[in-house]
Coordinates of C-alpha atoms in Angstrom, one line a residue:
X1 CA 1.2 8.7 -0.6
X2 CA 2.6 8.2 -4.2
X3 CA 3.0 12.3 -4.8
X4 CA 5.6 11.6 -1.7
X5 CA 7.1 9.2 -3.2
X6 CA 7.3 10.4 -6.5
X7 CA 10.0 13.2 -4.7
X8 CA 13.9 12.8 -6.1
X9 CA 12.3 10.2 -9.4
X10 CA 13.3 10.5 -12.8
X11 CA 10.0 10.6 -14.6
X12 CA 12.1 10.4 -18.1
X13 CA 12.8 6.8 -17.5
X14 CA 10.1 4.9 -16.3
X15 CA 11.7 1.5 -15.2
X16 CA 13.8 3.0 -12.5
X17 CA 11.5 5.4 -10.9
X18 CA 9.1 2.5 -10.8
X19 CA 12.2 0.4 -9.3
X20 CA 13.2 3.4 -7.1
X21 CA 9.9 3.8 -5.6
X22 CA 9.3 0.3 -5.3
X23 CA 12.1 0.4 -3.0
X24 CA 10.9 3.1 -1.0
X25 CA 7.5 0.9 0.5
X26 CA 8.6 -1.3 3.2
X27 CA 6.9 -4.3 1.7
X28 CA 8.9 -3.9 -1.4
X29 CA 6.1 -3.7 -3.8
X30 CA 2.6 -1.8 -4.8
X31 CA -0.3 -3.7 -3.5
X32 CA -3.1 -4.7 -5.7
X33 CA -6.7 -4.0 -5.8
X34 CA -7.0 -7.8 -5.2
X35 CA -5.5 -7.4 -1.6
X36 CA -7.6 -4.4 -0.7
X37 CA -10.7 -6.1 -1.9
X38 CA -9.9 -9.0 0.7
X39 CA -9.8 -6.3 3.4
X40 CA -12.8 -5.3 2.5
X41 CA -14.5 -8.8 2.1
X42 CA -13.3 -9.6 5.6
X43 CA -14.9 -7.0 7.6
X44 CA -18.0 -7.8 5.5
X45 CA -18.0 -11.3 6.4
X46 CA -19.2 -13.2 9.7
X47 CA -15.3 -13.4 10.7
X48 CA -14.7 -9.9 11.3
X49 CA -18.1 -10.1 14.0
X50 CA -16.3 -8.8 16.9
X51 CA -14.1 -6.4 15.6
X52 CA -15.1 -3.0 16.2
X53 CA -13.8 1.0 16.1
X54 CA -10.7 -0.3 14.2
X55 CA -8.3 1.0 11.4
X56 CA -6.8 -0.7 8.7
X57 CA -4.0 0.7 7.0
X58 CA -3.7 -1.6 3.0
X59 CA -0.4 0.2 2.4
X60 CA 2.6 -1.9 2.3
X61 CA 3.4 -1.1 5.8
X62 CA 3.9 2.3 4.9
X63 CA 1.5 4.2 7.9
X64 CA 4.6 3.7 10.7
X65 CA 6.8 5.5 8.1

């Protein structure tokens, strides 16, 4: 997903390709290992007991993109 992204970004100046790319995902920001990890804790946990054959997409919204 970030090799797509990384498409018309000046590597030379870091600041703005991270700005530029930042724009790019819908939620306006990378997510952090922190959020995935609560994904992951949920389905581990009692609370996630009747969910079944599903897919979760940690990506800033970017799967209907």
């Amino acid at each position: 997903m970030i090799e797509t992204l990384k498409e018309n970004v000046n590597a030379d100046d870091r600041a703005a390709a991270k700005a530029t790319l930042r724009k790019r995902i819908p939620a306006g920001r990378y997510g952090t290992a922190t959020e995935v990890a609560a994904v992951v804790a949920f389905l581990l946990s009692d609370e996630s007991s009747f969910t079944n054959g599903n897919a979760y997409a940690v990506d800033g919204v970017m799967t209907p993109f």
